[in-house]
Structures are given as C-alpha cells and as structure tokens.
Coordinates of C-alpha atoms and ligand atoms in Angstrom, one line a residue:
X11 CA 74.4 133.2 121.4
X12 CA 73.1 129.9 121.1
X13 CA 70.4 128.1 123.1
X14 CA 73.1 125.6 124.9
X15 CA 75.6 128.3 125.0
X16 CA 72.5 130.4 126.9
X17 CA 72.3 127.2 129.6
X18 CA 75.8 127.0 130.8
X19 CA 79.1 127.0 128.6
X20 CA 80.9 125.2 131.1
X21 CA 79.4 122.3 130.1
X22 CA 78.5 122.9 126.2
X23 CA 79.5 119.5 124.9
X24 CA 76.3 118.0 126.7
X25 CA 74.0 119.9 125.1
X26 CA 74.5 118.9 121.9
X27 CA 73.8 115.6 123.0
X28 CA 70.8 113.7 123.7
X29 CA 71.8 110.4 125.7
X30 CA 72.1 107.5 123.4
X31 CA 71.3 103.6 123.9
X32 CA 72.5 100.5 123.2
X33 CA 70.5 97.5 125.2
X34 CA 71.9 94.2 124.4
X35 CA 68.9 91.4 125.3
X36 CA 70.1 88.1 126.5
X37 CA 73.2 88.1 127.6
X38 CA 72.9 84.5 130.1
X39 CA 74.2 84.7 133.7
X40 CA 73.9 82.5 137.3
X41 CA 70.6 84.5 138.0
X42 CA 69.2 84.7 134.2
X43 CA 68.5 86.9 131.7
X44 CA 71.0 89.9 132.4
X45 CA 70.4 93.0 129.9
X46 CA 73.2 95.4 129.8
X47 CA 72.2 98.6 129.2
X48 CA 74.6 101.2 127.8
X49 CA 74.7 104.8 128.4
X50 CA 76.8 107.3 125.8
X51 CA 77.6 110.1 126.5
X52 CA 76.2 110.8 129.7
X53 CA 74.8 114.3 129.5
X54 CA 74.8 117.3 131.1
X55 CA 77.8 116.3 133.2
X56 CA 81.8 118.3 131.4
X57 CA 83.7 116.1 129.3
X58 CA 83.1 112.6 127.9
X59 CA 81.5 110.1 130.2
X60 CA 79.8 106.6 129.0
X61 CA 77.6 104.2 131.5
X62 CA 77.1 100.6 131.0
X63 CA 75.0 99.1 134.0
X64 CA 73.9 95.1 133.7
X65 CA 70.3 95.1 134.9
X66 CA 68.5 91.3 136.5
X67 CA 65.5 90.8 137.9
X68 CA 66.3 90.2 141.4
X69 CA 63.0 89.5 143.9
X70 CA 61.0 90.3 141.0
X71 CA 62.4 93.3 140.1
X72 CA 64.8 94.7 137.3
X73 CA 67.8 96.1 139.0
X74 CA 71.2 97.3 138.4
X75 CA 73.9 94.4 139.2
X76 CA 77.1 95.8 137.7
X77 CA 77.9 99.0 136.5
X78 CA 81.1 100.3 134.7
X79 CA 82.3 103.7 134.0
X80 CA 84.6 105.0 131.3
X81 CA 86.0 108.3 130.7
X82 CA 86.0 108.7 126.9
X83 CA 88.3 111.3 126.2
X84 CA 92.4 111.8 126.5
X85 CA 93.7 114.8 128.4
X86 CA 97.2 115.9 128.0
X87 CA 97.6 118.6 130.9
X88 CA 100.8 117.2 133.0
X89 CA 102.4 117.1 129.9
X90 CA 101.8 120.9 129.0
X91 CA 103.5 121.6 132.2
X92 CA 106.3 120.0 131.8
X93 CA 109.4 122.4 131.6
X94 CA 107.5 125.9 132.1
X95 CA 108.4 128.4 134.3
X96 CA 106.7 127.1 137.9
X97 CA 105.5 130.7 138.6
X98 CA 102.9 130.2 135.5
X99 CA 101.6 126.8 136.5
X100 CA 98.6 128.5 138.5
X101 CA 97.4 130.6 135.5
X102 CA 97.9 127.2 133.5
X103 CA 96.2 124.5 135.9
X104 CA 93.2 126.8 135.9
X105 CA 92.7 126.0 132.4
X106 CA 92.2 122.4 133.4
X107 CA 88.8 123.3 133.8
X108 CA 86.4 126.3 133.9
X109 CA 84.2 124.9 136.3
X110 CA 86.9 124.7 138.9
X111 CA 89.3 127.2 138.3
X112 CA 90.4 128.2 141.3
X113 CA 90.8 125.1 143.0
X114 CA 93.1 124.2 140.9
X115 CA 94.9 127.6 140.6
X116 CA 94.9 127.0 144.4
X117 CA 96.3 124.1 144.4
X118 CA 98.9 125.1 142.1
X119 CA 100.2 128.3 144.6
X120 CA 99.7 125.8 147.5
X121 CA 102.3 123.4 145.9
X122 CA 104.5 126.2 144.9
X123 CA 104.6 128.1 148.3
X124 CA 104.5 124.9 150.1
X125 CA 108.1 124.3 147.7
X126 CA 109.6 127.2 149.5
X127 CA 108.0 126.9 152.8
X128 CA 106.6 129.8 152.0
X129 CA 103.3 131.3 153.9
X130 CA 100.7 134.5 152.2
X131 CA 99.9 137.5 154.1
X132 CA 96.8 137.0 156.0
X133 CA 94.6 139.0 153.4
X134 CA 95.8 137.1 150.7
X135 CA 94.6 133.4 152.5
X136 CA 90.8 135.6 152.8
X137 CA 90.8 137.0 150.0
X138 CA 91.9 133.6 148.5
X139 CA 88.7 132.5 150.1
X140 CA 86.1 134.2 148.7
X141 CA 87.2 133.8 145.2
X142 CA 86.9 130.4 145.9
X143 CA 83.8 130.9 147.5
X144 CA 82.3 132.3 145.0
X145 CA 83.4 129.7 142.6
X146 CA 81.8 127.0 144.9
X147 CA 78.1 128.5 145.2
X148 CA 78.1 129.1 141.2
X149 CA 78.9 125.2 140.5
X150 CA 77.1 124.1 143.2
X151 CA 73.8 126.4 141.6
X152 CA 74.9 125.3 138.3
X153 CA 74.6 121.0 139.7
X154 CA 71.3 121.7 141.1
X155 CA 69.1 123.4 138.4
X156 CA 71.5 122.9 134.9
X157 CA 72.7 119.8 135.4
X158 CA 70.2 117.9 137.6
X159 CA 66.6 119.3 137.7
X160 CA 65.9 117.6 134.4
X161 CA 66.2 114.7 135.7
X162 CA 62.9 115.3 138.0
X163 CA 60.8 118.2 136.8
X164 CA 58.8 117.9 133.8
X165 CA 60.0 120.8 132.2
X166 CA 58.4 122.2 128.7
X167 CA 60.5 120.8 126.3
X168 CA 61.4 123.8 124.7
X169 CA 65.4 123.8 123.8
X170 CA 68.1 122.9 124.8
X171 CA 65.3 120.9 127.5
X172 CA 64.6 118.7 124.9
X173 CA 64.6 116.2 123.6
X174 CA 63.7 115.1 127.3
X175 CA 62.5 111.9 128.7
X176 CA 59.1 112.2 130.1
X177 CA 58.8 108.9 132.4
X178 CA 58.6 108.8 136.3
X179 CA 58.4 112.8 135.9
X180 CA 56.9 113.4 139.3
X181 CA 56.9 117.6 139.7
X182 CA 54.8 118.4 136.7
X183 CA 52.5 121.0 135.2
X184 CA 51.8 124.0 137.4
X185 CA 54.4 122.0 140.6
X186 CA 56.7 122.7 137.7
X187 CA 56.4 126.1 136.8
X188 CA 58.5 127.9 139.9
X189 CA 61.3 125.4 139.5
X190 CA 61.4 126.3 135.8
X191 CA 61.5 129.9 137.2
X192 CA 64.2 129.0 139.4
X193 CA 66.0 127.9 136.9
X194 CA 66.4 131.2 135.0
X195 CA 67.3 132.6 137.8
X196 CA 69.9 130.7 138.7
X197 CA 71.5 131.5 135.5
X198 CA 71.4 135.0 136.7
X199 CA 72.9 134.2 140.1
X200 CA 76.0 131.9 138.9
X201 CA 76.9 135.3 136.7
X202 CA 76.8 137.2 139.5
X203 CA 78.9 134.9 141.1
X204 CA 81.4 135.1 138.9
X205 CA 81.4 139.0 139.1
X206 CA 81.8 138.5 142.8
X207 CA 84.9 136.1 141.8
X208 CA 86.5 138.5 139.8
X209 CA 86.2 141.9 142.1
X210 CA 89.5 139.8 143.7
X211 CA 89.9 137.8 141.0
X212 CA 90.6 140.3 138.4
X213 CA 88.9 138.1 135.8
X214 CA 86.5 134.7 136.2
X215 CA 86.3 132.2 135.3
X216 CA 90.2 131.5 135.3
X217 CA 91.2 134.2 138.1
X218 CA 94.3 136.0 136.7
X219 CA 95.5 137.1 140.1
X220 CA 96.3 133.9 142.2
X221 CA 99.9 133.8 142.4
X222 CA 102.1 132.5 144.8
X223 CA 103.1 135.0 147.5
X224 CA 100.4 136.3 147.6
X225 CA 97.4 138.4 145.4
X226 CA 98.2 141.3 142.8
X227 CA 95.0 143.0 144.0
X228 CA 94.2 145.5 147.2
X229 CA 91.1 144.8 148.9
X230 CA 89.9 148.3 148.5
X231 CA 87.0 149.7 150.9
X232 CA 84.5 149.8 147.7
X233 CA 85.5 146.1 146.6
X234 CA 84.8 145.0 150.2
X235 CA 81.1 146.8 149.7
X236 CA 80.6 145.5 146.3
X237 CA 81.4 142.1 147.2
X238 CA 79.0 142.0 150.2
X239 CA 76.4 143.3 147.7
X240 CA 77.0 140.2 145.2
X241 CA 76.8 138.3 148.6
X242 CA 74.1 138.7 150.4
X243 CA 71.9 138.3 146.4
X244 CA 73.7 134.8 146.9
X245 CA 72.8 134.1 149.9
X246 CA 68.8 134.9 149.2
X247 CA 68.9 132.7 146.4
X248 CA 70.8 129.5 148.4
X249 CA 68.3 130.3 151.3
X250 CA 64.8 131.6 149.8
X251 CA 64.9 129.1 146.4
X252 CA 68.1 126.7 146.3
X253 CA 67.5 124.8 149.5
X254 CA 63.8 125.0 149.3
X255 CA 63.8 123.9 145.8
X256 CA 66.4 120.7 146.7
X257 CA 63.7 119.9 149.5
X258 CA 60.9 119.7 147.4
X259 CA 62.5 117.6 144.6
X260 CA 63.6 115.1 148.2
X261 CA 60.5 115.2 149.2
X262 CA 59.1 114.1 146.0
X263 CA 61.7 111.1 145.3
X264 CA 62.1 110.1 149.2
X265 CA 62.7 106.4 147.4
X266 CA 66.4 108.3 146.6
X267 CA 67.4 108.1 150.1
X268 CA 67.8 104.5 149.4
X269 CA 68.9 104.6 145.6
X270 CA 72.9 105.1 145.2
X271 CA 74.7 104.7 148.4
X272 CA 77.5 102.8 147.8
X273 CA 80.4 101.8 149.9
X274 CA 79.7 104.9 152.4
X275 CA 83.9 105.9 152.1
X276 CA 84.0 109.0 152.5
X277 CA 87.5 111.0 152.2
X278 CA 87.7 115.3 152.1
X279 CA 91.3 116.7 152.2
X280 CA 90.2 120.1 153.4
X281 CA 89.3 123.5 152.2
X282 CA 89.3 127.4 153.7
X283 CA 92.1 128.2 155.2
X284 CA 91.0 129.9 158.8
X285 CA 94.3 130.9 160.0
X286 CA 97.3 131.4 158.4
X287 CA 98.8 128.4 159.1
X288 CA 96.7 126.3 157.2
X289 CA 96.1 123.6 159.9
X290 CA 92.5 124.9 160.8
X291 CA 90.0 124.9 158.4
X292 CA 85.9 126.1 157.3
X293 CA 86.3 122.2 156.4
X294 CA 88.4 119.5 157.9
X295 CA 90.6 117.2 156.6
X296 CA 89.5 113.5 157.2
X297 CA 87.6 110.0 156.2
X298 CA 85.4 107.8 157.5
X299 CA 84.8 104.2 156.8
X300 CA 82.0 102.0 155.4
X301 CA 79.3 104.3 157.0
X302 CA 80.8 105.1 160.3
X303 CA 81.1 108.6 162.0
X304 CA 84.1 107.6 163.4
X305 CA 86.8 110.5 162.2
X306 CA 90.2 109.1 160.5
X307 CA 93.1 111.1 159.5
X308 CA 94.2 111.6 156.1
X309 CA 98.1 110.3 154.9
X310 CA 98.5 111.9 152.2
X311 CA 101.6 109.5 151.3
X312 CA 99.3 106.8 151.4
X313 CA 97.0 108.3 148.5
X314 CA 97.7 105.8 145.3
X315 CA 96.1 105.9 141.9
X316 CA 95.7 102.1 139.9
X317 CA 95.7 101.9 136.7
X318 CA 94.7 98.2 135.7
X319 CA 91.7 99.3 133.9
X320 CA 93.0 102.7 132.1
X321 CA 95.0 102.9 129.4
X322 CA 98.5 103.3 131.1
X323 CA 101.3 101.0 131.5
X324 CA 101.7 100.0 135.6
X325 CA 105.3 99.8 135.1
X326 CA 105.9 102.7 137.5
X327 CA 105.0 103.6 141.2
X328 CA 100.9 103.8 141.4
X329 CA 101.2 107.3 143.7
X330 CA 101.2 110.4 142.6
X331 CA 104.4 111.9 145.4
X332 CA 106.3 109.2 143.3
X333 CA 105.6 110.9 139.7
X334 CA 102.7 109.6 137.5
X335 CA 102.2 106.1 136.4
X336 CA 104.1 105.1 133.4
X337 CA 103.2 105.6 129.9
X338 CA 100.1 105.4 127.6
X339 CA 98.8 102.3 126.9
X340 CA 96.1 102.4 123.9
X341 CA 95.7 99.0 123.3
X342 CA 95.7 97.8 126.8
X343 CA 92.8 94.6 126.8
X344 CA 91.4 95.3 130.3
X345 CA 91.2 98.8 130.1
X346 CA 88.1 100.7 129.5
X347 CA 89.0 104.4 130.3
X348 CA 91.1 107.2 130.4
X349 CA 90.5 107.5 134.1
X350 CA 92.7 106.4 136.7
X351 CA 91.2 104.7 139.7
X352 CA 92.9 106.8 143.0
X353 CA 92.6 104.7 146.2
X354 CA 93.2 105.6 149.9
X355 CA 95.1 102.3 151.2
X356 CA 93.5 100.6 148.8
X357 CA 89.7 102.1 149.6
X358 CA 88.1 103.2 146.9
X359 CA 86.5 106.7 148.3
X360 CA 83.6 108.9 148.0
X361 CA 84.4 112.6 147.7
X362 CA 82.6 115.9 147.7
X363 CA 79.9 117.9 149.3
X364 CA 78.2 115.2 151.3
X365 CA 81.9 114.1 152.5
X366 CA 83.0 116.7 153.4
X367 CA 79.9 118.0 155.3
X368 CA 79.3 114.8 157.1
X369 CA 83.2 114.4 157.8
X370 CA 83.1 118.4 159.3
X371 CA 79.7 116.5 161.3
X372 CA 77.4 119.4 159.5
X373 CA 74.9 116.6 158.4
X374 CA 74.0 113.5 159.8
X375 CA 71.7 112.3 156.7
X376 CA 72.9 109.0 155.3
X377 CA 75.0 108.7 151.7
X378 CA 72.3 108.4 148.4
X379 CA 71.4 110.9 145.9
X380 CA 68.9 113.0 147.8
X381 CA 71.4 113.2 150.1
X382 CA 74.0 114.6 147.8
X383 CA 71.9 117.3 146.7
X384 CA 70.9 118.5 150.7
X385 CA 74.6 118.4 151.5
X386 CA 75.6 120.5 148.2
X387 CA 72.7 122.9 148.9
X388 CA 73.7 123.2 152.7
X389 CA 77.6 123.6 152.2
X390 CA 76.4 126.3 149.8
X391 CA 74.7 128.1 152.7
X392 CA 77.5 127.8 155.0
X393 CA 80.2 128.9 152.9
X394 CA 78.0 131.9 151.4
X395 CA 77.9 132.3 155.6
X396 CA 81.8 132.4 156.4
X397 CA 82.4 134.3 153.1
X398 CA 80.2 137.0 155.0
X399 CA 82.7 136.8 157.9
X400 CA 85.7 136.3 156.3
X401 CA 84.9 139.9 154.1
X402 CA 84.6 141.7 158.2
X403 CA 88.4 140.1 158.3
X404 CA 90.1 142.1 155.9
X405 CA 92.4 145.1 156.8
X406 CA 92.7 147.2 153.4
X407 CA 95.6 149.2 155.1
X408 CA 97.5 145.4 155.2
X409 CA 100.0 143.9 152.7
X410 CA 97.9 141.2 150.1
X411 CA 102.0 140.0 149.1
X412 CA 105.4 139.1 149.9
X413 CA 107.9 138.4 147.6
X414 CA 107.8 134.6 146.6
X415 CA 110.9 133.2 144.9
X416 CA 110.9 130.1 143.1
X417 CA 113.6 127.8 144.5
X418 CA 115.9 126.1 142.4
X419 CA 115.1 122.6 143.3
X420 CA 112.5 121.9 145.5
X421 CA 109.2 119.9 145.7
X422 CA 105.3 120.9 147.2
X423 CA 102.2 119.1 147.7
X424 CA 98.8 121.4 147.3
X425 CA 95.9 119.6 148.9
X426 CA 92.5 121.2 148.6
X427 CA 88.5 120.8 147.9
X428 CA 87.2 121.3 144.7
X429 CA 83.5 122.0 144.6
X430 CA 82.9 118.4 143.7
X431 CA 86.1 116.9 145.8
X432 CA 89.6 116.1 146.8
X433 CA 92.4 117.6 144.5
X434 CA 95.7 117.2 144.8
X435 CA 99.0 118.6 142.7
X436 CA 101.8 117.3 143.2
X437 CA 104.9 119.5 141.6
X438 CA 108.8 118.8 141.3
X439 CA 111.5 121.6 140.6
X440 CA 114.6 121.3 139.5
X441 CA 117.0 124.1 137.8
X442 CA 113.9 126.3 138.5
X443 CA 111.7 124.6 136.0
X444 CA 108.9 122.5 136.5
X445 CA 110.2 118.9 136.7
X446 CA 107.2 117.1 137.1
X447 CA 103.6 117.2 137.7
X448 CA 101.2 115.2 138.9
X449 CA 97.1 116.1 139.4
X450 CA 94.6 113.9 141.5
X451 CA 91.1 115.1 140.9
X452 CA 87.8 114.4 142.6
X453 CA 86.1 112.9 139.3
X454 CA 88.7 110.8 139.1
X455 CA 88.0 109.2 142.8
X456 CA 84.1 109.3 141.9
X457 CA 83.7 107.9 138.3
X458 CA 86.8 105.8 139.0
X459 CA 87.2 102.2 136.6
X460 CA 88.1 99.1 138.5
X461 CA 91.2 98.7 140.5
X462 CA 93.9 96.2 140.9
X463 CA 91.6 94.2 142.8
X464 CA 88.9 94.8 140.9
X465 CA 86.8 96.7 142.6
X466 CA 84.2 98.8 141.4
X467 CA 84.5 102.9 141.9
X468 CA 82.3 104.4 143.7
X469 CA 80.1 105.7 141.2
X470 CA 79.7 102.4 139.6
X471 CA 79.0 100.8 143.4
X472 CA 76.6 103.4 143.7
X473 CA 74.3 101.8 141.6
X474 CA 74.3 98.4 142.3
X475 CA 70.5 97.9 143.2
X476 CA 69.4 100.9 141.5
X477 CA 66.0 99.9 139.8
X478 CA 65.3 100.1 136.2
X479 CA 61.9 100.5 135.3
X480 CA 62.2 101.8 131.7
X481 CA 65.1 100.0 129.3
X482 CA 64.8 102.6 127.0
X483 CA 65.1 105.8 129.5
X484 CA 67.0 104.2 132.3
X485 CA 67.0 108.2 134.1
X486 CA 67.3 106.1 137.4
X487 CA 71.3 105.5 136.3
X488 CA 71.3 109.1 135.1
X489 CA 70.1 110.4 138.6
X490 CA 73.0 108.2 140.2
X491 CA 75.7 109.6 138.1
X492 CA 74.8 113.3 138.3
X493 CA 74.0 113.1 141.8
X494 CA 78.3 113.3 142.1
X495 CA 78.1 115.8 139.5
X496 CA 81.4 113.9 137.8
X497 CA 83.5 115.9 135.3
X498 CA 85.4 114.7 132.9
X499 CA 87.4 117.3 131.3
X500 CA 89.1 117.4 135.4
X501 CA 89.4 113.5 135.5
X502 CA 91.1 112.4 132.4
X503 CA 94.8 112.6 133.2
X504 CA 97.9 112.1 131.2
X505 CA 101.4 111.1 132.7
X506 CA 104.7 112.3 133.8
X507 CA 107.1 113.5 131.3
X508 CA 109.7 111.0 129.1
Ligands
NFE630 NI1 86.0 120.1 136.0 FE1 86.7 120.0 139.1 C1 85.6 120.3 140.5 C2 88.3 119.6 139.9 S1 86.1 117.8 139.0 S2 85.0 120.6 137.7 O1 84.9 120.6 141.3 O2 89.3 119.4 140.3 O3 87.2 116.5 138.8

C-alpha cells in the first residue's frame, strides 16, 4: 500500500499534491497595491478545489479582501440516475462519495419512503442511526488529525507530511510528538469505526443494507455486544485524545477565534431520528441569522440554488423541488465553477457541525475556525453518547422491515445532516422509474461561487480579513478553507435529465 493510500483513501487525490502558487504583484485598486494570491488545488480536502484570495494592506497589515472559490471538477451523478429502478438509488447515491455514504444512502430511503408515505419499523430508524453514527465520528476523526493538524503542528516531514510548510508552526518538537502519536491512532480508530458501520451495515464504507422499508439485517444479541465494544474504543479516543488534542491546538492559535467568521448564517436541516415519526430529533432542524441565537424554522420550499457563476444555463427554476437548473454551460464568461451557489431566501448559509450544535444550543462559542473544530470534536462526543443509548433501544425479537413498494408515480424529499452539512435529494417517479433527481449538498452551501446578487459564499466571506503573513505559504487561507472541511467530489453537481 502506498504512503497516501496509508493516510486516508478517501481523500487520495490530495496527497499527491503539494499546494501550488500563483501570486500576481501589482494588480492597482482604490486602497493600492492588491496581490492576488492563488491557491490550486487546495489539499487535503476530496475532490478538486482552487482558492484565489486578493490580499491589501489595510491598517498596516496585509489581509485578505476578496476571496473566490471554484470547484474544479465536473460530476455527472443526477444523470446516472436517471431512469433506474428507484429501489437502487440508495446503493447508487452512496457512491457519490465515500466519505459520506450513508448520508446520502439515507437520504435516498428518506426520499423514497417519504414517496410512499411510507414509515421503518422502529429498529430500522436505530439501527439506521448508528451506522450513521459511526460514519460521523470516523470523518469527523479523519478532519481533525488527516486533514487539518498539518496545518498547526510541526510534524517530521516524513511522507506523505511533506513537502510541508514550516512557517507560523506553533506546536513543535517534543509539543509535537503526542499529536503525531494521535495521529496514528486515529487511523486506527476511523477503521474501527467503519467495522462498527458495517456490523449493521453489512459492508462500509457504502453500507449495502440501507433500503427503503427498512434494513436486511437483525440486530442480533452478539452484534449489539460487538457494537458497544467498537463504541466505547470510540468514545475514549473522542474524550481522552480528540477533544483534548482540538483544545490544545485552540489554545495555541486563540487569534482563530477571530480569523474566519463570516456572515454567522447558520442553517442545519436535522439529523437522528428519535422517534419514529421523524419530527423529533438528536439535532434539530433550524437557522439563525447574522449571529443571532434567535431559532428560525426551515422551509424547505424556499431552499434555491443560483447558478450565475457556475457553468449552467439559468434558463430553468433555481430550486431543486422544481428539477435542476438547466443545462451545462462551458463557456459561460462569469462562471468560475462547477459548484452551484444554494441559498435559503436568498441567504447564503453556513452549514455543519458548528451549526448544527449551536442551532440544537449545545455551544454558545462564537463562528471562526477554532470554533469549528470544538463544535466537530464536541458533536463527536455527543453522538458517540446517544449511539450508546440508542444500542439499550433495540428489541432483537422486533421486525428491522416492512414491505416497501415503489409507487408508480410519486415524488419524496430526503432532508438530513451529513457530517459536514445539510443534504438534500430530491426524487420524481413516474411509470415506477426514477424521473428526476436532484442533490443539494453541504460543500455546495460552504464553498459556494457568487450568487445572483453577487454575494460571496460563505467560505469565501470567511476570509475576508484573514491575515497573510507569508505570500508564498498563505496556510492562514488554508486553515480557513479546511476549517469547513469542504468536499468536492459531494459538491460538484450535474443537472436534470433532457
Ligand atoms: Ni464528500 Fe459529504 C459530507 C455530503 S460533503 S463528504 O459530509 O453530502 O458535500
């Protein structure tokens, strides 16, 4: 096995990468001399990402004025689904990405089941849980100490930690030896959490048995043990290293508290079903706006996805519920990426961890990068917590299915979290096929281009102000990006059918 196939093969492509530069000097504007400094690819974040940020001295320092994001790479999957059998679209959607399986997989049964107002037996919505679970704490671990922890600790550079940038390294030599430490081990613990995905899962990453009506495993007596086994490893690590290790790195760069807020909009759509109804949940459903506390509701009618700035025609309905958003557009002037740009009336919104844990009020820390990383660690620790409850739930003497039929025309919304976000799937029946299509991922709200109005994502609003003290290793904008641990290979999306 390779070296970067060793750190994480979810991620491989950014491996093989070492960030490249461009810095154009001189470029004249109302305040000076701007610099724009270019970032591609980003690495260690899935897909294709590239960063250009125009830095100015502004009160005598260089900082970040205007940022834009652009997803690099084409993805085709609405149009794979076109036509197929709807029963197959979970065990295709999970092959979006295999980060995130499952949340797409069950988003995909949501939609279906939702088609024909259909509801899973009670151990199917648990044990639909804790594969979920499971996938959570493993990309959450994997954020933390693969994708991030590079960014602060001065590591050996030995491969694939090298070639690394050594500037404002502030946890080195011996500070640095039990994060390096760490980070074997949580190579170790994100395999065991994909073990403890698959006792239920059948198979991870890509669970095999998340089908709608239910699952096509029993939670036998020895899976329950086996699981709480794999559990309680994961929660020693999230509670004796993972969190400890995140407040270490805070304490370190407490400046990050301030460094890539943005506009504070903060939007979950909900995650872990409670009861079987689905209208409770570990996580609520909600927003807040520009920094408040105060707790909106969510439309989801009102979710809308622009496409000015990507490469796709506007000719059709900007909303997902009305099916996609025209064709492709390759040589479309304005438009840097491949990304669509979702809005919630018209806000562009934050999603993830830190939204979702300040929406449910479990953290009352502000919106930055440190913050991020808390939230991620402490969601961790609460999930790992219910999963512990939710396994005391199941009745092994219980039905995990009901027969689920596939209507002949019909149509079903699946909202959920993803571990870095808001997904939605929106799916159309008709003569028992799959009609139509449509997928709104959490990337694609974080590392959103410009709107209609113009308006900036929220990544790239994230680091406005963001100070650049090196041209040539500008890791401030790298710490800004993978604090929202964006992934492409979820966020490029292709259009409806015809
Ligand atoms: Ni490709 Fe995913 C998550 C989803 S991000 S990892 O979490 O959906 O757009």
């Amino acid at each position: 096995m390779s070296e970067s196939k060793l750190i994480c093969w979810n991620c491989d492509p950014g491996h093989i990468f070492r960030e490249r530069f461009r810095l154009n000097k001189g470029m004249a504007t109302y305040s000076g001399i701007a610099q724009t400094v270019s970032v591609e690819p980003v690495e260690r974040v899935e897909g294709s990402l590239s960063v250009d940020v125009t830095v100015e001295s502004v009160n005598g320092r260089q900082v970040v004025t205007d940022a834009r994001l652009d997803g690099t790479a084409f993805g085709g999957n609405e149009k794979i689904l076109a036509c197929k059998n709807p029963e197959d679209i979970p065990d295709l959607t999970q092959r979006i990405c295999v980060t995130c399986p499952t949340a797409h997989g069950l988003a995909s049964v949501a939609a279906l089941e939702k088609a024909a107002a259909f509801t899973a037996p009670t151990n199917a919505r648990i044990m639909r849980n804790l594969v979920h679970g499971a996938i959570f704490i493993q990309s959450h671990v994997l954020h933390f100490y693969l994708l991030s922890l590079q960014d602060y600790i001065d590591a050996p550079s030995i491969p694939p930690r090298q070639p690394a940038w050594h500037g404002d390294k502030r946890i080195t030599g011996s500070e640095a030896e039990p994060f390096v430490r760490s980070y074997t081990a949580a190579l170790e613990v994100r395999r065991k959490c994909q073990e403890m995905a698959a006792i239920f899962g059948g198979k991870a990453p890509s669970p095999s048995i998340l089908i709608p009506g239910g699952l096509t495993t029993a939670p036998r007596t020895q899976r329950i043990e086996e699981f709480k086994t794999y559990l309680a490893d994961a929660v020693s690590f999230i509670q004796d290293t993972y969190l400890p290790d995140v407040l270490k790195v805070a304490k370190a760069y407490q400046d990050y508290f301030e460094i890539g807020v943005g506009y504070k909009n903060l939007l979950s759509l909900g995650v872990f079903d409670v009861e079987d109804s689905g209208l409770t949940k570990l996580l609520k459903r909600g927003r807040q706006s520009a920094g408040s506390t105060y707790l909106e509701a969510v439309d989801p009618m009102v979710l809308g996805e622009k496409v000015t700035h990507s490469w796709y025609s506007t000719t059709i309905a900007n909303r997902p519920q009305a099916w996609g958003t025209g064709s492709l557009v390759f040589a479309k002037k304005e438009a840097p990426s491949w990304t669509k740009a979702p809005r919630y009336q018209k806000q562009p919104c934050e999603v993830g961890a830190l939204a979702r844990m300040k929406i449910n009020g479990d953290y009352s820390g502000g919106v930055s990068v440190m913050d991020r990383f808390i939230a991620r660690a402490l969601e961790a620790q609460k999930i790992a917590q219910a999963m512990r409850e939710w396994l005391s739930q199941l009745t092994p003497a219980q039905a995990v299915r009901r027969l689920y039929t596939v209507p002949v025309t019909g149509s079903g919304v699946g909202l959920t979290e993803a571990p870095r976000g808001a997904l939605g799937h929106w799916l159309r029946i008709s003569d028992k096929k799959t009609a139509n299509y449509q997928v709104l991922t959490p990337t694609c709200w974080n590392a959103s281009p410009r709107d209609d109005q113009d308006r900036r994502g929220p990544i790239e609003q994230a680091l406005i102000n963001t100070p650049i003290a090196n041209f040539s290793e500008p890791v401030e904008v790298i710490r800004v990006v993978h604090s929202f641990d964006p992934c492409l290979a979820c966020s490029v999306r292709t259009v409806r059918r015809g």
